[in-house]
mmCIF file of C-alpha atoms in Angstrom:
data_model
loop_
_atom_site.group_PDB
_atom_site.id
_atom_site.type_symbol
_atom_site.label_atom_id
_atom_site.label_comp_id
_atom_site.label_asym_id
_atom_site.label_seq_id
_atom_site.Cartn_x
_atom_site.Cartn_y
_atom_site.Cartn_z
ATOM 1 C CA MET A 25 -16.125 56.653 135.853
ATOM 2 C CA ASP A 26 -16.432 53.326 134.518
ATOM 3 C CA LEU A 27 -14.075 50.583 133.896
ATOM 4 C CA ASN A 28 -13.623 51.392 130.233
ATOM 5 C CA THR A 29 -12.714 54.880 130.897
ATOM 6 C CA GLU A 30 -9.949 53.896 133.443
ATOM 7 C CA VAL A 31 -8.530 51.097 130.910
ATOM 8 C CA ASP A 32 -8.385 53.967 128.286
ATOM 9 C CA ASN A 33 -6.701 56.301 130.681
ATOM 10 C CA LEU A 34 -4.176 53.881 131.819
ATOM 11 C CA VAL A 35 -3.528 53.143 127.957
ATOM 12 C CA LYS A 36 -3.059 56.850 127.303
ATOM 13 C CA ALA A 37 -0.646 57.261 130.352
ATOM 14 C CA SER A 38 1.419 54.124 129.338
ATOM 15 C CA GLN A 39 1.539 55.416 125.721
ATOM 16 C CA ALA A 40 3.169 58.738 127.101
ATOM 17 C CA TRP A 41 5.466 57.214 129.892
ATOM 18 C CA ILE A 42 6.600 54.130 128.299
ATOM 19 C CA PRO A 43 8.674 55.834 125.311
ATOM 20 C CA MET A 44 10.052 58.209 128.151
ATOM 21 C CA ILE A 45 10.983 55.095 130.336
ATOM 22 C CA MET A 46 12.608 53.513 127.492
ATOM 23 C CA GLU A 47 14.551 56.395 126.438
ATOM 24 C CA TYR A 48 15.940 57.602 129.906
ATOM 25 C CA GLY A 49 16.098 53.969 130.847
ATOM 26 C CA SER A 50 18.480 53.024 127.945
ATOM 27 C CA ARG A 51 20.595 56.147 128.723
ATOM 28 C CA VAL A 52 20.976 55.278 132.661
ATOM 29 C CA LEU A 53 21.742 51.355 131.484
ATOM 30 C CA LEU A 54 24.328 52.799 128.973
ATOM 31 C CA ALA A 55 25.779 55.390 131.779
ATOM 32 C CA VAL A 56 26.050 52.648 133.978
ATOM 33 C CA ILE A 57 27.765 50.301 131.642
ATOM 34 C CA THR A 58 30.011 52.931 130.657
ATOM 35 C CA LEU A 59 30.909 53.927 134.260
ATOM 36 C CA ALA A 60 31.801 50.265 135.305
ATOM 37 C CA ILE A 61 33.790 49.736 132.182
ATOM 38 C CA GLY A 62 35.483 53.210 132.346
ATOM 39 C CA TRP A 63 36.352 52.492 135.989
ATOM 40 C CA TRP A 64 37.694 49.225 135.458
ATOM 41 C CA LEU A 65 39.877 50.440 132.402
ATOM 42 C CA ILE A 66 40.967 53.389 134.366
ATOM 43 C CA ASN A 67 42.429 51.168 137.133
ATOM 44 C CA LYS A 68 44.063 49.050 134.665
ATOM 45 C CA VAL A 69 45.866 51.974 133.043
ATOM 46 C CA THR A 70 47.056 53.627 136.261
ATOM 47 C CA GLN A 71 48.263 50.014 137.060
ATOM 48 C CA LYS A 72 50.229 50.149 133.747
ATOM 49 C CA LEU A 73 51.486 53.565 134.542
ATOM 50 C CA GLY A 74 52.703 52.473 137.735
ATOM 51 C CA GLY A 75 54.537 49.522 136.217
ATOM 52 C CA LEU A 76 56.140 51.899 133.469
ATOM 53 C CA LEU A 77 57.393 54.027 136.014
ATOM 54 C CA ALA A 78 58.844 51.225 137.738
ATOM 55 C CA LEU A 79 60.748 50.132 134.910
ATOM 56 C CA ARG A 80 62.330 53.272 134.401
ATOM 57 C CA ASN A 81 63.560 53.218 138.048
ATOM 58 C CA ALA A 82 61.307 56.196 139.158
ATOM 59 C CA ASP A 83 61.260 56.785 143.044
ATOM 60 C CA LEU A 84 58.651 55.142 144.815
ATOM 61 C CA ALA A 85 57.188 58.418 145.915
ATOM 62 C CA LEU A 86 57.121 59.537 142.374
ATOM 63 C CA GLN A 87 55.430 56.390 141.205
ATOM 64 C CA GLY A 88 52.552 56.463 143.839
ATOM 65 C CA PHE A 89 52.308 60.419 143.202
ATOM 66 C CA ILE A 90 51.975 60.052 139.339
ATOM 67 C CA SER A 91 49.329 57.246 139.402
ATOM 68 C CA SER A 92 47.180 58.459 142.047
ATOM 69 C CA LEU A 93 46.939 61.974 140.429
ATOM 70 C CA ALA A 94 46.371 60.132 136.950
ATOM 71 C CA ASN A 95 43.610 58.001 138.407
ATOM 72 C CA ILE A 96 41.691 60.916 140.231
ATOM 73 C CA ILE A 97 41.967 63.234 137.022
ATOM 74 C CA LEU A 98 40.425 60.312 134.792
ATOM 75 C CA LYS A 99 37.752 59.205 137.156
ATOM 76 C CA VAL A 100 36.440 62.990 137.583
ATOM 77 C CA LEU A 101 36.364 63.024 133.807
ATOM 78 C CA LEU A 102 34.923 59.973 133.593
ATOM 79 C CA ILE A 103 31.931 60.855 136.115
ATOM 80 C CA VAL A 104 31.451 64.196 134.036
ATOM 81 C CA SER A 105 31.045 62.001 130.649
ATOM 82 C CA VAL A 106 28.740 59.804 132.355
ATOM 83 C CA ALA A 107 26.417 62.759 133.832
ATOM 84 C CA SER A 108 26.285 64.258 130.421
ATOM 85 C CA MET A 109 25.201 60.767 128.816
ATOM 86 C CA ILE A 110 22.256 60.730 131.346
ATOM 87 C CA GLY A 111 21.301 64.403 130.706
ATOM 88 C CA VAL A 112 22.904 66.333 133.249
ATOM 89 C CA GLU A 113 24.018 69.732 131.975
ATOM 90 C CA THR A 114 27.702 69.562 132.357
ATOM 91 C CA THR A 115 28.531 73.266 131.743
ATOM 92 C CA SER A 116 26.869 74.587 135.032
ATOM 93 C CA PHE A 117 28.462 71.451 136.807
ATOM 94 C CA VAL A 118 31.876 72.130 135.519
ATOM 95 C CA ALA A 119 31.492 75.942 136.308
ATOM 96 C CA ALA A 120 30.514 75.124 139.760
ATOM 97 C CA ILE A 121 33.547 72.850 140.222
ATOM 98 C CA GLY A 122 35.815 75.567 138.803
ATOM 99 C CA ALA A 123 34.340 78.329 141.286
ATOM 100 C CA ALA A 124 34.805 76.053 143.901
ATOM 101 C CA GLY A 125 38.424 75.336 142.968
ATOM 102 C CA LEU A 126 39.091 79.037 142.898
ATOM 103 C CA ALA A 127 37.784 79.643 146.301
ATOM 104 C CA ILE A 128 39.733 76.648 147.885
ATOM 105 C CA GLY A 129 42.891 77.874 145.961
ATOM 106 C CA LEU A 130 42.398 81.376 147.307
ATOM 107 C CA ALA A 131 41.887 80.077 150.848
ATOM 108 C CA LEU A 132 44.870 77.473 150.760
ATOM 109 C CA GLN A 133 47.288 79.612 148.337
ATOM 110 C CA GLY A 134 50.131 78.523 150.759
ATOM 111 C CA SER A 135 49.287 74.965 150.570
ATOM 112 C CA LEU A 136 48.758 74.740 147.164
ATOM 113 C CA ALA A 137 52.405 76.466 146.977
ATOM 114 C CA ASN A 138 53.691 73.544 148.726
ATOM 115 C CA PHE A 139 51.890 71.034 146.663
ATOM 116 C CA ALA A 140 53.329 72.621 143.535
ATOM 117 C CA GLY A 141 56.647 72.263 145.037
ATOM 118 C CA GLY A 142 56.317 68.796 145.988
ATOM 119 C CA VAL A 143 55.311 67.901 142.440
ATOM 120 C CA LEU A 144 58.354 69.849 141.014
ATOM 121 C CA ILE A 145 60.589 67.983 143.617
ATOM 122 C CA LEU A 146 59.228 64.514 142.793
ATOM 123 C CA LEU A 147 59.508 65.309 138.868
ATOM 124 C CA PHE A 148 62.964 66.937 138.707
ATOM 125 C CA ARG A 149 64.288 65.009 141.685
ATOM 126 C CA PRO A 150 66.942 67.311 143.051
ATOM 127 C CA PHE A 151 67.450 64.909 145.817
ATOM 128 C CA ARG A 152 66.282 61.408 146.843
ATOM 129 C CA ILE A 153 65.527 59.433 149.949
ATOM 130 C CA GLY A 154 68.505 58.831 151.691
ATOM 131 C CA ASP A 155 70.427 61.973 150.433
ATOM 132 C CA TRP A 156 71.835 64.422 152.995
ATOM 133 C CA ILE A 157 70.977 67.903 151.793
ATOM 134 C CA GLU A 158 71.404 71.644 153.354
ATOM 135 C CA ALA A 159 68.625 73.730 152.506
ATOM 136 C CA GLN A 160 66.547 76.706 154.198
ATOM 137 C CA GLY A 161 69.353 76.948 156.961
ATOM 138 C CA VAL A 162 68.885 73.215 158.019
ATOM 139 C CA ALA A 163 70.762 70.161 157.000
ATOM 140 C CA GLY A 164 69.794 66.393 157.249
ATOM 141 C CA THR A 165 69.266 62.986 155.677
ATOM 142 C CA VAL A 166 65.924 62.955 153.513
ATOM 143 C CA ASP A 167 63.600 60.483 155.305
ATOM 144 C CA SER A 168 60.434 60.921 153.159
ATOM 145 C CA ILE A 169 59.275 63.500 150.367
ATOM 146 C CA GLN A 170 55.452 64.345 150.975
ATOM 147 C CA ILE A 171 53.288 66.115 148.945
ATOM 148 C CA PHE A 172 53.160 69.098 150.895
ATOM 149 C CA HIS A 173 56.689 68.792 152.894
ATOM 150 C CA THR A 174 59.893 66.887 153.057
ATOM 151 C CA VAL A 175 61.307 65.390 156.407
ATOM 152 C CA LEU A 176 64.642 65.485 156.919
ATOM 153 C CA ARG A 177 66.564 63.782 160.028
ATOM 154 C CA THR A 178 69.476 65.511 161.558
ATOM 155 C CA GLY A 179 72.828 63.675 162.460
ATOM 156 C CA ASP A 180 71.506 63.671 166.299
ATOM 157 C CA ASN A 181 68.163 62.034 165.306
ATOM 158 C CA LYS A 182 65.989 65.142 165.440
ATOM 159 C CA THR A 183 63.194 65.314 162.567
ATOM 160 C CA ILE A 184 62.875 68.412 160.520
ATOM 161 C CA ILE A 185 59.722 69.278 158.451
ATOM 162 C CA VAL A 186 60.531 71.746 155.445
ATOM 163 C CA PRO A 187 57.689 73.060 153.364
ATOM 164 C CA ASN A 188 57.996 71.924 149.844
ATOM 165 C CA GLY A 189 57.407 75.330 148.428
ATOM 166 C CA ASN A 190 60.398 77.126 150.180
ATOM 167 C CA LEU A 191 62.405 74.088 149.394
ATOM 168 C CA SER A 192 61.808 73.786 145.512
ATOM 169 C CA ASN A 193 62.340 77.717 145.362
ATOM 170 C CA GLY A 194 65.600 78.124 147.203
ATOM 171 C CA ILE A 195 69.188 76.712 147.256
ATOM 172 C CA ILE A 196 69.816 72.962 147.955
ATOM 173 C CA THR A 197 73.114 71.574 148.560
ATOM 174 C CA ASN A 198 73.043 67.718 147.875
ATOM 175 C CA THR A 199 76.148 65.969 149.179
ATOM 176 C CA ASN A 200 75.227 62.583 147.861
ATOM 177 C CA ARG A 201 74.372 63.277 144.324
ATOM 178 C CA GLN A 202 77.976 62.907 143.084
ATOM 179 C CA PRO A 203 79.913 59.689 143.706
ATOM 180 C CA THR A 204 83.203 60.992 145.084
ATOM 181 C CA ARG A 205 84.252 64.332 147.102
ATOM 182 C CA LYS A 206 87.108 66.219 147.644
ATOM 183 C CA VAL A 207 88.323 66.532 150.939
ATOM 184 C CA VAL A 208 90.284 69.716 151.975
ATOM 185 C CA PHE A 209 92.306 69.442 154.995
ATOM 186 C CA ASP A 210 94.204 72.570 156.196
ATOM 187 C CA VAL A 211 96.639 72.723 158.655
ATOM 188 C CA GLY A 212 98.920 75.635 160.113
ATOM 189 C CA VAL A 213 102.687 75.202 160.665
ATOM 190 C CA ASP A 214 105.079 77.637 162.086
ATOM 191 C CA TYR A 215 106.986 80.052 159.886
ATOM 192 C CA GLU A 216 110.234 78.246 160.601
ATOM 193 C CA ALA A 217 109.203 75.144 159.636
ATOM 194 C CA ASP A 218 110.548 73.251 156.556
ATOM 195 C CA LEU A 219 107.581 73.250 154.239
ATOM 196 C CA GLN A 220 108.849 70.492 151.763
ATOM 197 C CA LYS A 221 108.835 68.214 154.787
ATOM 198 C CA ALA A 222 105.434 69.360 155.988
ATOM 199 C CA ARG A 223 103.969 68.500 152.748
ATOM 200 C CA GLU A 224 105.692 65.027 152.801
ATOM 201 C CA VAL A 225 104.311 64.306 156.316
ATOM 202 C CA LEU A 226 100.696 65.157 154.990
ATOM 203 C CA LEU A 227 101.013 63.218 151.588
ATOM 204 C CA GLU A 228 102.104 60.328 153.966
ATOM 205 C CA LEU A 229 98.496 60.524 155.494
ATOM 206 C CA ALA A 230 97.100 60.266 152.131
ATOM 207 C CA LYS A 231 98.229 56.631 151.657
ATOM 208 C CA ASP A 232 95.108 55.249 152.702
ATOM 209 C CA GLU A 233 93.143 52.591 150.745
ATOM 210 C CA ARG A 234 89.880 54.755 151.127
ATOM 211 C CA ILE A 235 91.740 57.496 149.025
ATOM 212 C CA LEU A 236 91.467 57.620 145.347
ATOM 213 C CA ALA A 237 94.458 57.330 143.355
ATOM 214 C CA GLU A 238 92.842 59.641 140.749
ATOM 215 C CA PRO A 239 92.908 62.294 140.856
ATOM 216 C CA ALA A 240 96.317 62.156 142.647
ATOM 217 C CA PRO A 241 96.514 63.661 146.256
ATOM 218 C CA GLN A 242 98.137 67.225 146.641
ATOM 219 C CA ALA A 243 99.785 68.868 149.261
ATOM 220 C CA VAL A 244 99.989 72.661 148.745
ATOM 221 C CA ILE A 245 101.000 75.854 150.530
ATOM 222 C CA SER A 246 97.619 77.614 150.363
ATOM 223 C CA THR A 247 97.998 80.905 152.653
ATOM 224 C CA LEU A 248 100.406 83.104 154.524
ATOM 225 C CA GLY A 249 98.547 83.595 157.857
ATOM 226 C CA ASP A 250 99.222 86.092 160.621
ATOM 227 C CA SER A 251 101.222 83.765 163.062
ATOM 228 C CA SER A 252 101.086 80.262 160.521
ATOM 229 C CA ILE A 253 101.574 79.017 156.977
ATOM 230 C CA THR A 254 98.787 77.069 155.921
ATOM 231 C CA VAL A 255 99.572 73.693 154.289
ATOM 232 C CA SER A 256 96.541 72.221 152.467
ATOM 233 C CA LEU A 257 96.217 68.368 151.808
ATOM 234 C CA ARG A 258 93.434 67.828 148.958
ATOM 235 C CA VAL A 259 92.529 64.110 148.180
ATOM 236 C CA TRP A 260 89.448 62.569 146.570
ATOM 237 C CA VAL A 261 87.323 59.886 148.176
ATOM 238 C CA LYS A 262 84.090 58.216 147.713
ATOM 239 C CA THR A 263 81.424 60.211 149.268
ATOM 240 C CA ALA A 264 80.371 57.897 151.703
ATOM 241 C CA ASP A 265 84.104 58.009 153.316
ATOM 242 C CA TYR A 266 84.264 61.785 153.309
ATOM 243 C CA TRP A 267 83.760 62.058 157.116
ATOM 244 C CA ASP A 268 85.963 59.121 157.987
ATOM 245 C CA VAL A 269 88.734 60.344 156.042
ATOM 246 C CA MET A 270 88.546 63.923 157.633
ATOM 247 C CA PHE A 271 88.470 62.646 161.258
ATOM 248 C CA MET A 272 91.401 60.564 160.455
ATOM 249 C CA PHE A 273 93.293 63.405 159.067
ATOM 250 C CA ASN A 274 92.616 65.595 162.369
ATOM 251 C CA GLU A 275 93.236 62.663 164.498
ATOM 252 C CA GLN A 276 96.863 61.616 162.825
ATOM 253 C CA SER A 277 98.281 65.238 161.385
ATOM 254 C CA ARG A 278 99.105 66.437 164.991
ATOM 255 C CA ASP A 279 101.316 63.388 166.016
ATOM 256 C CA ARG A 280 102.953 62.803 162.614
ATOM 257 C CA LEU A 281 104.032 66.545 162.189
ATOM 258 C CA LYS A 282 105.175 66.591 165.831
ATOM 259 C CA THR A 283 107.481 63.487 165.254
ATOM 260 C CA ALA A 284 109.012 65.299 162.236
ATOM 261 C CA GLY A 285 109.687 68.387 164.379
ATOM 262 C CA ILE A 286 107.214 70.718 162.763
ATOM 263 C CA ASP A 287 105.277 72.910 165.084
ATOM 264 C CA ILE A 288 101.537 73.564 164.909
ATOM 265 C CA PRO A 289 101.761 77.208 166.166
ATOM 266 C CA PHE A 290 98.845 79.193 168.247
ATOM 267 C CA PRO A 291 97.896 82.680 167.507
ATOM 268 C CA GLN A 292 100.517 85.281 168.517
ATOM 269 C CA ARG A 293 100.744 88.987 168.590
ATOM 270 C CA VAL A 294 103.805 91.249 169.113
ATOM 271 C CA ILE A 295 103.073 93.915 171.521
ATOM 272 C CA ARG A 296 105.432 96.913 171.510
ATOM 273 C CA VAL A 297 105.322 99.141 174.778
ATOM 274 C CA VAL A 298 106.298 102.730 174.012
ATOM 275 C CA GLN A 299 107.567 104.669 177.164
ATOM 276 C CA GLU A 300 107.523 108.478 176.732
ATOM 277 C CA ALA A 301 110.392 110.257 178.037
ATOM 278 C CA PRO A 302 109.468 112.275 181.415
ATOM 279 C CA VAL A 303 108.697 116.020 180.947
ATOM 280 C CA ASN A 304 111.263 118.068 183.136
#
């Protein structure tokens, strides 16, 4: 093969490959530019989203979760779009992702339920970090709200981890949600006691700076028991003062009632002995 023939072959090959290289090269270059600009824009958008949530006083956990989720979803869509620009068949690609997602979902049903529960908790906020809640048979202060579980700290400093799936579908009692709470303090007095005086003694206990003037404190006769009459003192306090006021009532009520000559009886039973006459 002479030199002219080799040159002709190179020219023919270049005529075949150069248009293809130009075509695909431009696609790849455009895809790389799109990926770089899109990646930068997505980061900026998610940062702005986090700032918007912060302006609306959203929880820190909710801010981080929504920003991260939006960032991941947008970047996945960007990668799929860039792949289609290069010429990759995205239909089969998306189908493969869907099949893998289905398989993973079936294998991790419990985890996905907890994930969905975490999303609902972060969106609807039935409680916040620092609230004292009762749920799923446990109670404690909310330490953190994770995607799959919520961490509680009990009064004696134990850590309880509650799955979000169960937590979002169950009954939750949040004692910190309202700014005020009603203290209901019941004490039993003797049936022979002066009830009006007992009410006055308990109302004297309510003259404390931590007890709110409105609604006004009440002392009522709530029940007539087997061995005592229950006098109920009902006052409203700030939520943070609830237990301090309750403990104060427990500590001072006995001495105040005793000084006023009112007894707090213990349970009593009347026993009748029936003696049968002897049989002759």
